[in-house]
Amino acid sequence: MLSNKSPIGISPETFKDFIYSKNKHFKYFQDNGIDIAVFGKTINPEESDARIYQNLLVFAYVTQNLKPGSVILEIGNSNSPVFKALSLKGYDCRKLNFKINDRETDTYDNVKTKIEWILKNDKGEIIKDEDTTIADFLYSVSEFDKISETHELFESVYIKMKNSVKPMAYSLLCFVGSINKDKQIWNNKFLNYLSGKNFNSNITDQNSLIIKDKDLFFLSESFFEKHWKLSNEIKYEELGKM
């Protein structure tokens, strides 16, 4: 059980304060020992990026709103720290891996895509009858930022997610966004697609608030230089607020 040191709570009723990342959220994570539980150390905004933040957010939401033993489904192919941390807390964690094979395409609407889904338990063992898994909660950590922006793919992934959770179950789908020098926000169009669906994922249009918010959390230059520079040709000032 989390402590009540922070005045910021995270629940379906208060989630509107967590729709996009803010620096003050790290105080909440620290006060409740969330960073220690997930990463084994204190995490400050200048020592974080979007994926680290998302891991903390997912852990906070799950541990405060769902009981151990609940079926938690992560969609993605990465080894996210929060998956292991939730398993250690007694949650029934399962991972839905996917492999996308794009075939010939001529337009956005006519692209042909084949998706292979593989369900695994927290030990990495394949669960053969994947259709029997109905999760209490579903989440993703930046897994949809680079998928092809095609209608067929969006529809296939959406249907798969919808059929993988219990009726009225919540989901937490985390995306990376970037604000360019013209103060325009980039994100994968799958986020916009989900905005028009009744998927209980609390997605809403917050672009104007995000751009103006002085407490907005984004990648620091020091973290970029230390962890991102060697794997990216782009310079920090060209990256935009991400």
Short mmCIF file of C-alpha atoms in Angstrom, two decimals:
data_model
loop_
_atom_site.label_atom_id
_atom_site.label_comp_id
_atom_site.label_asym_id
_atom_site.label_seq_id
_atom_site.Cartn_x
_atom_site.Cartn_y
_atom_site.Cartn_z
CA MET A 1 0.00 0.00 0.00
CA LEU A 2 1.31 3.44 -0.89
CA SER A 3 1.72 6.12 1.73
CA ASN A 4 -0.24 9.36 1.72
CA LYS A 5 2.74 11.72 1.93
CA SER A 6 1.99 13.38 -1.38
CA PRO A 7 -1.17 15.45 -1.86
CA ILE A 8 -1.36 14.19 -5.44
CA GLY A 9 -3.31 10.95 -5.68
CA ILE A 10 -3.56 8.81 -8.80
CA SER A 11 -6.87 7.15 -9.59
CA PRO A 12 -9.45 7.13 -12.40
CA GLU A 13 -10.99 10.21 -10.80
CA THR A 14 -7.75 12.18 -10.53
CA PHE A 15 -5.99 10.91 -13.64
CA LYS A 16 -6.63 14.14 -15.53
CA ASP A 17 -3.57 15.51 -13.70
CA PHE A 18 -1.44 12.71 -15.16
CA ILE A 19 -2.49 12.83 -18.82
CA TYR A 20 0.90 14.32 -19.66
CA SER A 21 4.19 14.34 -17.75
CA LYS A 22 4.91 17.04 -15.17
CA ASN A 23 7.94 17.69 -12.97
CA LYS A 24 5.81 17.63 -9.81
CA HIS A 25 4.92 14.00 -10.48
CA PHE A 26 8.47 12.99 -9.53
CA LYS A 27 7.83 14.31 -6.01
CA TYR A 28 4.82 12.02 -5.84
CA PHE A 29 6.89 9.08 -7.07
CA GLN A 30 9.62 9.82 -4.51
CA ASP A 31 7.23 10.34 -1.58
CA ASN A 32 5.61 6.98 -2.22
CA GLY A 33 8.81 5.02 -2.88
CA ILE A 34 7.77 4.26 -6.45
CA ASP A 35 11.17 5.06 -7.97
CA ILE A 36 12.91 2.85 -5.42
CA ALA A 37 10.47 -0.01 -6.09
CA VAL A 38 10.93 0.13 -9.87
CA PHE A 39 14.56 1.25 -10.33
CA GLY A 40 16.12 0.79 -6.89
CA LYS A 41 17.09 4.46 -6.60
CA THR A 42 15.66 7.96 -6.36
CA ILE A 43 14.71 9.40 -9.75
CA ASN A 44 14.74 13.17 -10.36
CA PRO A 45 13.36 14.91 -13.49
CA GLU A 46 16.82 15.80 -14.78
CA GLU A 47 17.82 12.12 -14.49
CA SER A 48 14.89 10.75 -16.45
CA ASP A 49 13.41 10.38 -19.91
CA ALA A 50 9.93 9.52 -21.15
CA ARG A 51 10.29 5.75 -20.78
CA ILE A 52 11.58 6.02 -17.21
CA TYR A 53 8.69 8.34 -16.35
CA GLN A 54 6.17 5.97 -17.94
CA ASN A 55 7.46 3.01 -15.92
CA LEU A 56 6.98 5.01 -12.73
CA LEU A 57 3.51 6.14 -13.75
CA VAL A 58 2.29 2.62 -14.55
CA PHE A 59 3.63 1.20 -11.28
CA ALA A 60 1.99 4.00 -9.30
CA TYR A 61 -1.39 3.51 -10.93
CA VAL A 62 -1.45 -0.28 -10.67
CA THR A 63 -0.30 -0.52 -7.06
CA GLN A 64 -2.71 2.15 -5.88
CA ASN A 65 -5.78 0.94 -7.74
CA LEU A 66 -5.55 -2.82 -8.26
CA LYS A 67 -5.05 -5.64 -5.77
CA PRO A 68 -2.15 -8.11 -6.02
CA GLY A 69 -3.28 -11.13 -8.00
CA SER A 70 -4.98 -8.97 -10.63
CA VAL A 71 -4.14 -9.87 -14.22
CA ILE A 72 -1.96 -7.09 -15.63
CA LEU A 73 -1.26 -7.19 -19.36
CA GLU A 74 1.64 -5.30 -20.93
CA ILE A 75 1.62 -4.85 -24.69
CA GLY A 76 5.11 -4.55 -26.07
CA ASN A 77 8.39 -6.22 -26.91
CA SER A 78 10.72 -4.37 -24.53
CA ASN A 79 11.94 -5.55 -21.14
CA SER A 80 10.30 -2.81 -19.09
CA PRO A 81 11.37 -2.53 -15.43
CA VAL A 82 7.77 -2.01 -14.30
CA PHE A 83 6.78 -5.47 -15.55
CA LYS A 84 9.28 -7.14 -13.24
CA ALA A 85 8.48 -4.77 -10.35
CA LEU A 86 4.76 -5.54 -10.54
CA SER A 87 5.44 -9.28 -10.71
CA LEU A 88 7.46 -9.01 -7.50
CA LYS A 89 4.48 -7.26 -5.89
CA GLY A 90 2.29 -10.30 -6.52
CA TYR A 91 0.45 -9.23 -9.66
CA ASP A 92 -0.29 -11.81 -12.37
CA CYS A 93 1.73 -10.09 -15.09
CA ARG A 94 1.54 -11.18 -18.69
CA LYS A 95 3.17 -9.72 -21.78
CA LEU A 96 1.61 -9.57 -25.23
CA ASN A 97 4.44 -9.38 -27.77
CA PHE A 98 3.68 -8.44 -31.33
CA LYS A 99 5.46 -8.69 -34.67
CA ILE A 100 4.26 -6.52 -37.54
CA ASN A 101 4.88 -7.54 -41.14
CA ASP A 102 3.85 -4.82 -43.61
CA ARG A 103 3.05 -6.07 -47.08
CA GLU A 104 2.62 -4.09 -50.29
CA THR A 105 0.87 -0.78 -49.79
CA ASP A 106 -0.38 1.96 -52.04
CA THR A 107 -2.50 4.17 -49.78
CA TYR A 108 -3.18 4.72 -46.08
CA ASP A 109 -6.45 2.77 -46.33
CA ASN A 110 -5.26 -0.09 -48.53
CA VAL A 111 -2.09 -1.17 -46.73
CA LYS A 112 -2.02 -4.89 -45.93
CA THR A 113 -0.49 -5.75 -42.59
CA LYS A 114 -0.06 -9.05 -40.78
CA ILE A 115 0.35 -8.99 -37.01
CA GLU A 116 1.64 -11.94 -35.03
CA TRP A 117 0.68 -11.91 -31.33
CA ILE A 118 2.57 -13.95 -28.72
CA LEU A 119 1.38 -14.08 -25.11
CA LYS A 120 3.89 -14.85 -22.35
CA ASN A 121 3.81 -15.10 -18.56
CA ASP A 122 6.21 -13.35 -16.19
CA LYS A 123 8.73 -16.18 -16.64
CA GLY A 124 8.81 -15.64 -20.40
CA GLU A 125 6.93 -18.87 -21.10
CA ILE A 126 4.49 -18.81 -24.01
CA ILE A 127 0.82 -19.12 -23.10
CA LYS A 128 -0.69 -21.06 -25.99
CA ASP A 129 -4.38 -20.26 -25.62
CA GLU A 130 -4.03 -16.49 -25.65
CA ASP A 131 -7.72 -15.84 -26.23
CA THR A 132 -8.51 -17.02 -22.69
CA THR A 133 -6.59 -14.11 -21.15
CA ILE A 134 -8.91 -11.32 -20.05
CA ALA A 135 -6.92 -8.71 -18.15
CA ASP A 136 -7.99 -6.47 -15.29
CA PHE A 137 -5.68 -3.76 -16.61
CA LEU A 138 -3.68 -3.14 -19.77
CA TYR A 139 -0.72 -0.85 -20.36
CA SER A 140 2.05 -0.03 -22.81
CA VAL A 141 5.33 1.85 -22.39
CA SER A 142 6.17 3.77 -25.60
CA GLU A 143 5.49 0.71 -27.73
CA PHE A 144 3.34 2.45 -30.33
CA ASP A 145 5.54 5.45 -31.09
CA LYS A 146 7.15 3.93 -34.19
CA ILE A 147 4.47 1.66 -35.63
CA SER A 148 3.34 2.24 -39.20
CA GLU A 149 0.59 4.84 -39.38
CA THR A 150 -1.98 2.82 -41.32
CA HIS A 151 -5.69 2.46 -40.72
CA GLU A 152 -5.63 -1.33 -40.97
CA LEU A 153 -2.87 -1.64 -38.40
CA PHE A 154 -4.54 0.79 -36.00
CA GLU A 155 -7.82 -1.11 -36.25
CA SER A 156 -6.17 -4.50 -35.71
CA VAL A 157 -4.26 -3.37 -32.62
CA TYR A 158 -7.32 -1.61 -31.20
CA ILE A 159 -9.53 -4.68 -31.59
CA LYS A 160 -6.85 -6.89 -30.01
CA MET A 161 -6.55 -4.60 -27.00
CA LYS A 162 -10.31 -4.28 -26.59
CA ASN A 163 -10.74 -8.06 -26.63
CA SER A 164 -7.91 -8.58 -24.13
CA VAL A 165 -9.44 -6.71 -21.17
CA LYS A 166 -12.52 -7.20 -19.04
CA PRO A 167 -15.55 -4.99 -19.70
CA MET A 168 -15.01 -1.49 -18.23
CA ALA A 169 -11.36 -2.28 -17.42
CA TYR A 170 -8.94 0.63 -17.64
CA SER A 171 -5.87 0.93 -19.81
CA LEU A 172 -2.82 3.17 -19.65
CA LEU A 173 -1.24 3.61 -23.07
CA CYS A 174 1.88 5.76 -22.88
CA PHE A 175 3.19 7.70 -25.87
CA VAL A 176 6.16 9.99 -26.45
CA GLY A 177 5.38 13.44 -27.79
CA SER A 178 7.74 16.15 -29.00
CA ILE A 179 7.26 19.93 -29.20
CA ASN A 180 9.20 21.47 -32.08
CA LYS A 181 10.55 25.00 -32.40
CA ASP A 182 7.25 26.11 -33.97
CA LYS A 183 5.43 24.87 -30.85
CA GLN A 184 3.75 22.05 -32.66
CA ILE A 185 3.37 18.66 -30.98
CA TRP A 186 4.34 15.47 -32.79
CA ASN A 187 3.04 12.05 -31.77
CA ASN A 188 2.23 8.85 -33.60
CA LYS A 189 -1.20 9.09 -35.24
CA PHE A 190 -2.30 5.99 -33.35
CA LEU A 191 -2.83 8.29 -30.37
CA ASN A 192 -5.22 10.41 -32.42
CA TYR A 193 -6.97 7.26 -33.64
CA LEU A 194 -7.54 6.09 -30.07
CA SER A 195 -8.93 9.48 -29.13
CA GLY A 196 -11.97 8.70 -31.25
CA LYS A 197 -12.56 5.29 -29.67
CA ASN A 198 -14.41 4.38 -26.49
CA PHE A 199 -11.51 2.43 -25.02
CA ASN A 200 -11.45 3.78 -21.45
CA SER A 201 -7.89 4.98 -21.99
CA ASN A 202 -8.34 8.59 -20.79
CA ILE A 203 -6.91 10.04 -24.00
CA THR A 204 -7.88 13.63 -24.60
CA ASP A 205 -6.62 16.61 -26.57
CA GLN A 206 -4.33 18.52 -24.22
CA ASN A 207 -2.00 20.12 -26.76
CA SER A 208 -2.71 23.75 -25.85
CA LEU A 209 -2.25 23.04 -22.14
CA ILE A 210 0.94 21.05 -22.72
CA ILE A 211 2.62 23.82 -24.69
CA LYS A 212 1.80 26.47 -22.06
CA ASP A 213 2.48 24.40 -18.93
CA LYS A 214 5.64 25.66 -17.18
CA ASP A 215 5.77 22.45 -15.12
CA LEU A 216 5.95 20.26 -18.22
CA PHE A 217 8.53 17.48 -17.87
CA PHE A 218 10.76 16.86 -20.88
CA LEU A 219 14.16 15.34 -21.56
CA SER A 220 16.98 17.39 -20.04
CA GLU A 221 20.08 18.28 -22.04
CA SER A 222 22.35 16.64 -19.45
CA PHE A 223 20.44 13.34 -19.68
CA PHE A 224 20.48 13.57 -23.48
CA GLU A 225 24.25 14.11 -23.56
CA LYS A 226 24.86 11.19 -21.20
CA HIS A 227 22.44 8.58 -22.51
CA TRP A 228 21.11 9.57 -25.93
CA LYS A 229 23.84 11.40 -27.83
CA LEU A 230 25.88 8.37 -28.86
CA SER A 231 22.87 6.66 -30.45
CA ASN A 232 21.37 9.72 -32.13
CA GLU A 233 22.82 11.93 -34.84
CA ILE A 234 20.39 14.70 -33.99
CA LYS A 235 21.49 17.49 -31.64
CA TYR A 236 19.59 18.29 -28.45
CA GLU A 237 18.39 21.68 -29.70
CA GLU A 238 17.01 19.98 -32.82
CA LEU A 239 15.19 17.32 -30.85
CA GLY A 240 12.56 19.61 -29.36
CA LYS A 241 10.95 19.15 -25.96
CA MET A 242 10.35 15.42 -25.61
#
